[in-house]
Tab-separated table of C-alpha atoms in Angstrom:
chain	number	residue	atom	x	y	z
A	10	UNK	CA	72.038	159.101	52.952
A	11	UNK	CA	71.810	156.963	55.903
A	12	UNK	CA	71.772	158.855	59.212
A	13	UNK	CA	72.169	155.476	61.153
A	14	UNK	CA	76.161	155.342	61.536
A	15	UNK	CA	75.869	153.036	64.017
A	16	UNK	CA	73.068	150.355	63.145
A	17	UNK	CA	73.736	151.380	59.174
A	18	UNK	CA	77.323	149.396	60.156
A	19	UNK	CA	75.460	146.162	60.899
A	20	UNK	CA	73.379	145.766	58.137
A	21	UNK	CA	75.811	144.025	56.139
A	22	UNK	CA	76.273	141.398	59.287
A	23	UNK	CA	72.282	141.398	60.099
A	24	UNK	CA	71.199	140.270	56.378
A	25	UNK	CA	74.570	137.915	56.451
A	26	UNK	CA	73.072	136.062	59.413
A	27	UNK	CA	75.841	137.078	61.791
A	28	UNK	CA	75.217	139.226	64.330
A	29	UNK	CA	74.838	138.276	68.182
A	30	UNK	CA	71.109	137.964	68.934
A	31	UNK	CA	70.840	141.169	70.923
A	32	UNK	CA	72.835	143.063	68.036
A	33	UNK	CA	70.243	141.487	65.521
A	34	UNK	CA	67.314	142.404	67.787
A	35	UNK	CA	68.539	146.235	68.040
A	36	UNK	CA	68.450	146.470	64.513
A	37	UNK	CA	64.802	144.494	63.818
A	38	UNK	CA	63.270	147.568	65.867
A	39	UNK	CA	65.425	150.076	64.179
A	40	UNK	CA	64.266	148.605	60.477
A	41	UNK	CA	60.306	148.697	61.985
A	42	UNK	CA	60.323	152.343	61.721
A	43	UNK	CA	63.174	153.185	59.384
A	44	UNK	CA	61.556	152.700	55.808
A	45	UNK	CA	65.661	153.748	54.428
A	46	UNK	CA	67.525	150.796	56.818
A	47	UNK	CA	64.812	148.518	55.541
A	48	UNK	CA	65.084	149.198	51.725
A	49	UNK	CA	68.738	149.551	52.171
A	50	UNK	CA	68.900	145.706	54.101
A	51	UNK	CA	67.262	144.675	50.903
A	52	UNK	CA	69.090	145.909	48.545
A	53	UNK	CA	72.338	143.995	50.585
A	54	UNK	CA	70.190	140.825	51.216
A	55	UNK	CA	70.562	140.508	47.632
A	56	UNK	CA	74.130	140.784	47.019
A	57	UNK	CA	74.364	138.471	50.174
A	58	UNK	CA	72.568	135.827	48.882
A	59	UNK	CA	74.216	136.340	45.222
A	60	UNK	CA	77.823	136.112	46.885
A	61	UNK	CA	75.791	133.349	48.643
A	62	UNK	CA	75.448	131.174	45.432
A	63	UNK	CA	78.613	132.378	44.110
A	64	UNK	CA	80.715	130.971	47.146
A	65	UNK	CA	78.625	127.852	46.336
A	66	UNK	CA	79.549	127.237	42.933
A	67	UNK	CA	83.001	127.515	43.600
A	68	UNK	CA	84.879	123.869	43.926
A	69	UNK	CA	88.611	124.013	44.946
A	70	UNK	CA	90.057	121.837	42.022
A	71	UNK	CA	92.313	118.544	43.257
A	72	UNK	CA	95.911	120.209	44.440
A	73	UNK	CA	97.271	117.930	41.022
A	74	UNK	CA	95.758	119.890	38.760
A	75	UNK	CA	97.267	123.065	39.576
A	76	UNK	CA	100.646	121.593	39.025
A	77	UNK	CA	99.325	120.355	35.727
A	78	UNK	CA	98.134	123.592	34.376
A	79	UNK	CA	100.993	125.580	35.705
A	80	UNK	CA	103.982	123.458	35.033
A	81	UNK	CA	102.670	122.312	31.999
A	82	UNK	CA	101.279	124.904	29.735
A	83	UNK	CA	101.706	123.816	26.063
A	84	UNK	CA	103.786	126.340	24.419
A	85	UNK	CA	105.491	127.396	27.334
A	86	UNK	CA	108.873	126.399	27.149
A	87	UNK	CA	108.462	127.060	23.503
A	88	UNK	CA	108.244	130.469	24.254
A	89	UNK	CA	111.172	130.787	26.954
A	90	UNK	CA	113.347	129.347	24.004
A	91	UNK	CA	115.814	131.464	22.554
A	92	UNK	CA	114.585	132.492	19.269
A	93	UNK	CA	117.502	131.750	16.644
A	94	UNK	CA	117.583	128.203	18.722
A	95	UNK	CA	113.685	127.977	18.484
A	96	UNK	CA	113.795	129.179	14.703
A	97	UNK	CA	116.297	126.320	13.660
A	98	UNK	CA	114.288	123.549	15.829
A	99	UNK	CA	111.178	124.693	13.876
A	100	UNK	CA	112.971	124.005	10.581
A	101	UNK	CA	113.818	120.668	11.152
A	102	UNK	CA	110.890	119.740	12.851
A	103	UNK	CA	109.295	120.995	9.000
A	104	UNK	CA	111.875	119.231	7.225
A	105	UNK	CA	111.408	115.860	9.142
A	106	UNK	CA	107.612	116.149	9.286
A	107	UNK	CA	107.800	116.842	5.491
A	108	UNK	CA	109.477	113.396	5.483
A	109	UNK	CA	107.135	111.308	7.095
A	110	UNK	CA	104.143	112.953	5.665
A	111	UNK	CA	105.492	112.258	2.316
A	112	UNK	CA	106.191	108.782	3.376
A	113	UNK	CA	102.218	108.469	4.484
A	114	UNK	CA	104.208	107.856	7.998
A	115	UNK	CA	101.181	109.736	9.903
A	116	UNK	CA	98.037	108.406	7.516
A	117	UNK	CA	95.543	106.850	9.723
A	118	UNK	CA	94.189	104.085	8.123
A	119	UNK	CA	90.513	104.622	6.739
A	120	UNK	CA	88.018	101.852	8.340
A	121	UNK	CA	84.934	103.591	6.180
A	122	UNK	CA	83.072	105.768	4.305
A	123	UNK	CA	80.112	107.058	2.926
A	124	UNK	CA	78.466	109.142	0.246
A	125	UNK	CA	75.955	111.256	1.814
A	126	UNK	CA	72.560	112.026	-0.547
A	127	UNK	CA	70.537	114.821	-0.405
A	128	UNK	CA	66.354	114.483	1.045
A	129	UNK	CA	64.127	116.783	0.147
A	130	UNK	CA	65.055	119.358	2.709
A	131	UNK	CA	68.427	119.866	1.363
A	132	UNK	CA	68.007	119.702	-2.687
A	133	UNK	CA	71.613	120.064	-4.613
A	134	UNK	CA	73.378	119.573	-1.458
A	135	UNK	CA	75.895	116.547	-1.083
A	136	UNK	CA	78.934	115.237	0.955
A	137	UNK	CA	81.165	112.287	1.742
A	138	UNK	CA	82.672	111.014	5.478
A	139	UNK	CA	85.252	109.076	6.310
A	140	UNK	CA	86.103	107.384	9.122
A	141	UNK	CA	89.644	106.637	10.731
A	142	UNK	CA	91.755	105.486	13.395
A	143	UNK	CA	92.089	102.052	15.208
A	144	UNK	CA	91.233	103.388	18.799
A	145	UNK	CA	87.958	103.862	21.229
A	146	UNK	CA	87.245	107.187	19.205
A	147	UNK	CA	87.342	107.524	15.141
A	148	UNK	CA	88.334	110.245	13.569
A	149	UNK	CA	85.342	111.233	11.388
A	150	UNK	CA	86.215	113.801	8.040
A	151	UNK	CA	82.855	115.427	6.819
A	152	UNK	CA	82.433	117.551	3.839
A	153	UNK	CA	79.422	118.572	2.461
A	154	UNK	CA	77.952	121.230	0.018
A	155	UNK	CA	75.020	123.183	-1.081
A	156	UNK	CA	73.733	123.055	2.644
A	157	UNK	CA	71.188	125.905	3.320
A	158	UNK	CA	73.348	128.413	6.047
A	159	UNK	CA	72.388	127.701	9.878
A	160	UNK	CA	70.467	130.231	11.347
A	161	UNK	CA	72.196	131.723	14.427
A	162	UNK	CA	70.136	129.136	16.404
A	163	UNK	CA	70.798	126.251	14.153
A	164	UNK	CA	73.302	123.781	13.515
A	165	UNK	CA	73.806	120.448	11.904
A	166	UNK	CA	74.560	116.868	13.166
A	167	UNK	CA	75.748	114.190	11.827
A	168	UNK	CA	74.147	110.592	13.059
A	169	UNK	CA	75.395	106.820	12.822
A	170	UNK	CA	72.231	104.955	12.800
A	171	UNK	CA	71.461	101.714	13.551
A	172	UNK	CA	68.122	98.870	13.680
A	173	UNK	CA	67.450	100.908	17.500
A	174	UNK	CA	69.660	103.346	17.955
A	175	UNK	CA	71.614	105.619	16.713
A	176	UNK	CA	74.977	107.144	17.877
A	177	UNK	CA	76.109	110.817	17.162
A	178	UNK	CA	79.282	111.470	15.525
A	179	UNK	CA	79.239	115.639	16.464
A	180	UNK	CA	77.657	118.773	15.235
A	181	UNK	CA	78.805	121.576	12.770
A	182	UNK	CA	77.801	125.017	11.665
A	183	UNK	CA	77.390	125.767	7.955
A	184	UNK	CA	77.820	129.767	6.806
A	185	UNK	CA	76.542	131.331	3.662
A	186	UNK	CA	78.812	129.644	1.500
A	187	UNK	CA	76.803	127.023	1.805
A	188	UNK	CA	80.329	124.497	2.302
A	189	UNK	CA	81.566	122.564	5.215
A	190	UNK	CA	84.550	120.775	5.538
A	191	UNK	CA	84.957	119.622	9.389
A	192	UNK	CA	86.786	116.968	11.442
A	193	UNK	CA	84.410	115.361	13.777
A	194	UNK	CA	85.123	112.025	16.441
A	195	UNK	CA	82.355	109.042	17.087
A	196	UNK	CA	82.785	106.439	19.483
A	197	UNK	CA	84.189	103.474	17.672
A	198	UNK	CA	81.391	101.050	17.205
A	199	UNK	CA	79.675	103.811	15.274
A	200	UNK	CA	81.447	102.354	12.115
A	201	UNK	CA	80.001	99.568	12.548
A	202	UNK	CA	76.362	101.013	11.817
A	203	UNK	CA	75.002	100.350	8.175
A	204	UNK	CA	73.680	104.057	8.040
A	205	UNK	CA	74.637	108.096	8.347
A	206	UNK	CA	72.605	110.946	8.228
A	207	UNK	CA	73.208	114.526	8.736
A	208	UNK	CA	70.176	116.392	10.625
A	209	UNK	CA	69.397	120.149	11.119
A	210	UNK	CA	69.328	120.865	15.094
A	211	UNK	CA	68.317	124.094	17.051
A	212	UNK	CA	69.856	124.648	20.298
A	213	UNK	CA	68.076	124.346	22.700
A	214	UNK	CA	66.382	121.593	21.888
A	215	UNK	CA	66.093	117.901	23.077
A	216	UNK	CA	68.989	115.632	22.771
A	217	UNK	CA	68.002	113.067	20.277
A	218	UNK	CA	67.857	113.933	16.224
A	219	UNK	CA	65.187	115.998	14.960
A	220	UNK	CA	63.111	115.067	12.067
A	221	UNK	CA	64.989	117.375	10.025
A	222	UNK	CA	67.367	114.869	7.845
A	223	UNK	CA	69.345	116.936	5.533
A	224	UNK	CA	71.660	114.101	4.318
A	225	UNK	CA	71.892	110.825	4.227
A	226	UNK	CA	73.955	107.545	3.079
A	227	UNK	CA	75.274	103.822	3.490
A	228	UNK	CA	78.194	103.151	5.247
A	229	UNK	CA	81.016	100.956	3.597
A	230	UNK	CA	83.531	99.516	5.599
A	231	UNK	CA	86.828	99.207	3.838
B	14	UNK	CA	100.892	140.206	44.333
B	15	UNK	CA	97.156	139.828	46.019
B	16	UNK	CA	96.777	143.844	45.966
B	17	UNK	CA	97.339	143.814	41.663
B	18	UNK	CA	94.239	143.784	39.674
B	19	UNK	CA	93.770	141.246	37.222
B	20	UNK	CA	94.462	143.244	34.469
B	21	UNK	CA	97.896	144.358	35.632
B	22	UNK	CA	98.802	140.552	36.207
B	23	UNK	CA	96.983	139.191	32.884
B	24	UNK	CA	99.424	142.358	31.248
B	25	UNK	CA	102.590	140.410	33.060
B	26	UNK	CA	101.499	137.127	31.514
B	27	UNK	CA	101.685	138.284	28.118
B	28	UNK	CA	104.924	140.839	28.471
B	29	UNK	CA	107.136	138.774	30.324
B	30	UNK	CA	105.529	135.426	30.817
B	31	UNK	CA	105.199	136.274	34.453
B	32	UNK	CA	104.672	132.508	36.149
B	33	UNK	CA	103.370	134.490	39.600
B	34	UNK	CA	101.014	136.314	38.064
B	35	UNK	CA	99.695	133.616	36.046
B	36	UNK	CA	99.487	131.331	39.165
B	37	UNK	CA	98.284	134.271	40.963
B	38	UNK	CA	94.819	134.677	38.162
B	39	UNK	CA	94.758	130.513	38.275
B	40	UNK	CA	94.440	130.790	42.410
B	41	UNK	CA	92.011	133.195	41.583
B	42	UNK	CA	89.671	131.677	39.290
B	43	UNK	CA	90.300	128.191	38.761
B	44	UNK	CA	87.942	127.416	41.330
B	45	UNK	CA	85.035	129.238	40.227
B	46	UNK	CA	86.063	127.667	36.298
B	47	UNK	CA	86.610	124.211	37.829
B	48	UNK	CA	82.842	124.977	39.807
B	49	UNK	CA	81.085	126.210	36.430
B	50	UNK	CA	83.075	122.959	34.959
B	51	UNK	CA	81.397	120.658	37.805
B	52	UNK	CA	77.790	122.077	37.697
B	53	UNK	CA	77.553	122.012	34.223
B	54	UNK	CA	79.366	119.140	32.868
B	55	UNK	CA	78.280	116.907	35.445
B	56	UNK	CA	81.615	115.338	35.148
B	57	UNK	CA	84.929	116.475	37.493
B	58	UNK	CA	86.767	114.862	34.532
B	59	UNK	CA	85.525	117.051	32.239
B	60	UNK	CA	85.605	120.174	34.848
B	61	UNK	CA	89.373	119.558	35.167
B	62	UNK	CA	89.944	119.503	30.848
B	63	UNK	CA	88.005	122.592	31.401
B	64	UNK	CA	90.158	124.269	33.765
B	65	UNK	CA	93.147	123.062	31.599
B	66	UNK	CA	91.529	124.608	28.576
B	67	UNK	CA	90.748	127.827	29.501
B	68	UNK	CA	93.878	128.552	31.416
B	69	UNK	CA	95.992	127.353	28.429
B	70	UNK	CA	93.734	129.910	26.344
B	71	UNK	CA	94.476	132.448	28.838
B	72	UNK	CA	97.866	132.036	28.532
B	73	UNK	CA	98.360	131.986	24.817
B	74	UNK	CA	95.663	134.902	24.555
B	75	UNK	CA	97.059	137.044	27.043
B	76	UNK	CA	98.958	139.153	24.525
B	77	UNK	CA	95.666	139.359	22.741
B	78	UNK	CA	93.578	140.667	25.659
B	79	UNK	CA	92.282	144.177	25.780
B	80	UNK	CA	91.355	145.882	29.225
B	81	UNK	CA	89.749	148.513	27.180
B	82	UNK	CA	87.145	146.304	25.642
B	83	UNK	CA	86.150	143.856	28.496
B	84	UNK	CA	86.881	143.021	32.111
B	85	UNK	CA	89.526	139.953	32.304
B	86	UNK	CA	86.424	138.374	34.487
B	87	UNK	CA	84.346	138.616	31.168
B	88	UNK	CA	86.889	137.631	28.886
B	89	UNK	CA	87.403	134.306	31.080
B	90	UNK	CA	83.737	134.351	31.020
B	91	UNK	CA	83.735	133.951	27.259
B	92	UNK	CA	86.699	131.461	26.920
B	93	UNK	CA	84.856	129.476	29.413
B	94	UNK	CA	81.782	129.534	27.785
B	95	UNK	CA	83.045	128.234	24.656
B	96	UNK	CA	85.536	125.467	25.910
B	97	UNK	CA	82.827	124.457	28.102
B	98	UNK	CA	80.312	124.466	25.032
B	99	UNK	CA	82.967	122.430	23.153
B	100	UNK	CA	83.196	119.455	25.691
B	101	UNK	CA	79.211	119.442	25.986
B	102	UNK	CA	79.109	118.664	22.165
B	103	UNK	CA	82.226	116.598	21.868
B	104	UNK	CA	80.341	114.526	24.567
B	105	UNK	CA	77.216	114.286	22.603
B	106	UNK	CA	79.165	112.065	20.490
B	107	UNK	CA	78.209	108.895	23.017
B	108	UNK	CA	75.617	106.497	22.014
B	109	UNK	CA	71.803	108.118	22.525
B	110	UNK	CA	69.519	104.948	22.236
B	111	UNK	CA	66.664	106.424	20.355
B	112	UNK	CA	63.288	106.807	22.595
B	113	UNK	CA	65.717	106.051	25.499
B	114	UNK	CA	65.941	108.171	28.874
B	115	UNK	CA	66.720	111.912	28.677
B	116	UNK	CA	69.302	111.970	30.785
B	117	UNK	CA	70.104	115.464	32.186
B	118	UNK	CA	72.713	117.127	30.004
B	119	UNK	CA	73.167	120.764	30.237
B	120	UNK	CA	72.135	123.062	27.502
B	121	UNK	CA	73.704	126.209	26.044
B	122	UNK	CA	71.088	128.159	28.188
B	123	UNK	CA	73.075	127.222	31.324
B	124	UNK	CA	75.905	128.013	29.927
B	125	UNK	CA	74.580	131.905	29.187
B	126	UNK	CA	71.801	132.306	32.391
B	127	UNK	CA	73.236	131.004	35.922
B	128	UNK	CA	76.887	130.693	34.019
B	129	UNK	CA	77.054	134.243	32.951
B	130	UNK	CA	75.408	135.622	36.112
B	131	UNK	CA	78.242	134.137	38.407
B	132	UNK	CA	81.163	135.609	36.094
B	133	UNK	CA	79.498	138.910	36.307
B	134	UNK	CA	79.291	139.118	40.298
B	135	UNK	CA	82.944	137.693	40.154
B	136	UNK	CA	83.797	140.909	37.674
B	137	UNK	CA	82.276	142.999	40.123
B	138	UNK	CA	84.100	141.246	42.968
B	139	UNK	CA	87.206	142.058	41.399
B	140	UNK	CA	86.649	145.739	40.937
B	141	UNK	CA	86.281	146.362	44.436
B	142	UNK	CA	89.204	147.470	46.915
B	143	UNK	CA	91.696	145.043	48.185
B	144	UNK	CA	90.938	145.455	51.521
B	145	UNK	CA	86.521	145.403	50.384
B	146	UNK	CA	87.621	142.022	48.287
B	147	UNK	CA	89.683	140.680	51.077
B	148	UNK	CA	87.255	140.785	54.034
B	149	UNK	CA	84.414	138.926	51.498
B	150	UNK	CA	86.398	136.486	50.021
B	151	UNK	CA	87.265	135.670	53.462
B	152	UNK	CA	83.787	135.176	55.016
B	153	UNK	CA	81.875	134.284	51.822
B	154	UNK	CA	84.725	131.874	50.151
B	155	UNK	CA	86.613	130.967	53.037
B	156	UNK	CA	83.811	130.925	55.759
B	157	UNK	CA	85.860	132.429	58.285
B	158	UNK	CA	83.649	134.160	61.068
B	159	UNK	CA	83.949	138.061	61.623
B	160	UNK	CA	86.561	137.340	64.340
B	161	UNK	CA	88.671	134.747	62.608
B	162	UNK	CA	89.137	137.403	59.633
B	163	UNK	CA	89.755	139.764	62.548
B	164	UNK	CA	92.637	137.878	63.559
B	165	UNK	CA	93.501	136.721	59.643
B	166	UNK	CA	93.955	140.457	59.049
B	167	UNK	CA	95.008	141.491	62.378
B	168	UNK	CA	91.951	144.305	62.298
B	169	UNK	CA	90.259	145.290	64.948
B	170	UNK	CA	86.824	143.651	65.315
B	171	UNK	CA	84.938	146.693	64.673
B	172	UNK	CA	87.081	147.362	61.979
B	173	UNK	CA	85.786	144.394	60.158
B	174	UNK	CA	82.697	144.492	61.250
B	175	UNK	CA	81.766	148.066	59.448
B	176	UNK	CA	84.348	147.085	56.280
B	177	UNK	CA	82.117	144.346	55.832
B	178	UNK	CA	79.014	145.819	54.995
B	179	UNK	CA	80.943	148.688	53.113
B	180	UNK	CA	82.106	145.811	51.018
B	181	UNK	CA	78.515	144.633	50.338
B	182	UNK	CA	77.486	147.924	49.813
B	183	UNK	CA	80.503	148.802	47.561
B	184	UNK	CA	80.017	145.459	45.592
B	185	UNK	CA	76.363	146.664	45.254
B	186	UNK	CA	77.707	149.600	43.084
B	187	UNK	CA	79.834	148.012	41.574
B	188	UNK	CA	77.099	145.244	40.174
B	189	UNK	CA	75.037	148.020	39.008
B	190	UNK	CA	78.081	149.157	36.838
B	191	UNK	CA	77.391	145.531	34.914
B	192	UNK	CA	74.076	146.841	34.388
């Protein structure tokens, strides 16, 4: 219990820097012979200086993306919709979607793919990519089977690989089942590398591929 | 709306689709998501598809979200955490020459040290009493001096003066409650 009403008030201010100089001196002779004050302007030194940090993280976003968020929350006006109204715009939104899908309306167009091989880190495993899309980014579809489970520490990533460099096309988990099917993206010149490989990762780690290579294969272009 | 706890609000948001109280939690934390997004990332581009993320996840979670279980400080701790985890990898997708330059690109251990830290003071922060939250967000966050909050609040000096360090003291407690 502090029995310093007075000076136990300013503590907060003294180890926040605030105080007028001949409040702050008051209290640096008090804390000289008060072993309590002292431990107690510790203790709050810390939280100061954690607030401190706190305060300095803290960025005020730009005023536009408050709007953004705000007015434009996917779903929202979904959910203010009346629900028969909602129900009925669902249904044709199915039937017409069933449409085009049928009608391959929404296929990207495949620009490559790959059979990916087992090394001798993975034996029995397999898998197949392809690649799609016409823009900066491809769409990259990876499956792959027989892979030994990731550790909780672990995961895979799969690599375009040139003559000097290589270019990553993301990273995947695989569970006990030992089967991954996962949608990945890779800049777009990756399809024009003659090679893929899949290697096995631990986070942390460095950023380039370990010498881990689970999987690997040729690229065709189509 | 400032005196309601997060929890009441984040309850609004998924009962009634309250649009105050979700720009009320956004006023509230965007700025520390957008500042984890910034430090982190390395990319305000990137911090702002965070801050878009998360607060859509908040919203479409918030019927999902259970007081009982966590803080809504955690729980945006966690959403961050994994949007923020997500953009990291989906960026690892650009071209690494091999043998080139490490260039500095955050890890998942800065994402669970520093990261996690900050959300934890900011769930103590919000357990404290309005008027204990008020007087440090205003000199900590705002930098207003001990007299401009005075005036802010319209409390007397001394007033402030003592509520600030029973704020510190309170938000002390209130840490050790995180463990």
């Amino acid at each position: 219990m502090n029995t310093h009403p007075e000076l136990s008030d300013l503590l907060g201010l003294y180890v926040m820097g605030v105080l007028e100089p001949d409040e702050e001196r008051e209290v640096e002779e008090h804390l000289e012979g008060c072993p309590a004050c002292r431990d107690e302007a510790r203790d709050l030194r810390l939280v100061h200086e954690r607030l401190a940090d706190l305060a300095n993280m803290e960025e005020t976003p730009p005023r536009e993306l408050r709007d953004r968020v705000l007015t434009e929350i996917p779903g929202r006006r979904m959910r203010r919709f009346p629900l028969v109204a909602a129900a009925a715009a669902v249904l044709c939104a199915f039937v017409v979607l069933g449409v085009l899908f049928s009608t391959g309306f929404f296929a990207p167009e495949e620009v490559a793919s790959a059979d990916l091989k087992a090394t001798d880190l993975a034996p029995g495993a397999g898998g197949e990519i392809q690649l799609y899309g016409s823009g900066d980014n491809m769409d990259v579809r990876l499956e792959a089977w027989g892979m030994p489970p990731c550790k909780a520490d672990e995961y895979y990533e799969l690599w375009f690989v040139g003559d000097e460099e290589r270019v990553s096309g993301g990273s995947f988990t695989v569970g006990p089942s030992g089967r991954v099917q996962v949608d990945l993206n890779a800049p777009r010149l990756a399809g024009a590398y003659p090679q893929v490989g899949v290697t096995k990762e631990t986070s942390p780690g460095p950023p380039g591929a370990s010498d881990n290579k689970m999987l690997g294969g040729e690229l065709h272009k189509l | 709306m400032r005196d309601v706890s997060d929890e009441v609000l984040v309850r609004r948001v998924a009962q009634s689709d309250d649009e105050r109280a979700m720009s009320e939690l956004y006023d509230r934390y965007a700025g520390l998501v957008y500042g984890a997004g910034v430090r982190y990332l390395g990319d305000r581009a990137l911090a702002e598809d965070l801050v878009q993320d998360v607060f859509t996840a908040i919203w479409r979670g918030a019927g999902g979200f259970d007081p009982q279980r966590a803080s809504f400080v955690t729980w945006v701790y966690r959403i961050t955490r994994n949007r923020a985890t997500d953009l990291i990898r989906r960026r690892r997708a650009r071209v690494r020459t091999v043998g080139g330059d490490a260039s500095f690109e955050p890890g998942e251990d800065d994402l669970t040290g520093e990261l996690s830290r900050s959300f934890d003071l900011a769930s103590a922060l919000s357990r404290l009493s309005p008027v204990h939250r008020e007087v440090l967000t205003l000199a900590y966050f705002q930098g207003l001096s001990q007299s401009e909050i005075s005036r802010r609040t319209h409390t007397p000096l001394g007033t402030v003066k003592s509520r600030t360090t029973a704020a510190l003291r309170a938000l002390r407690e209130s840490m050790t409650e995180d463990g």
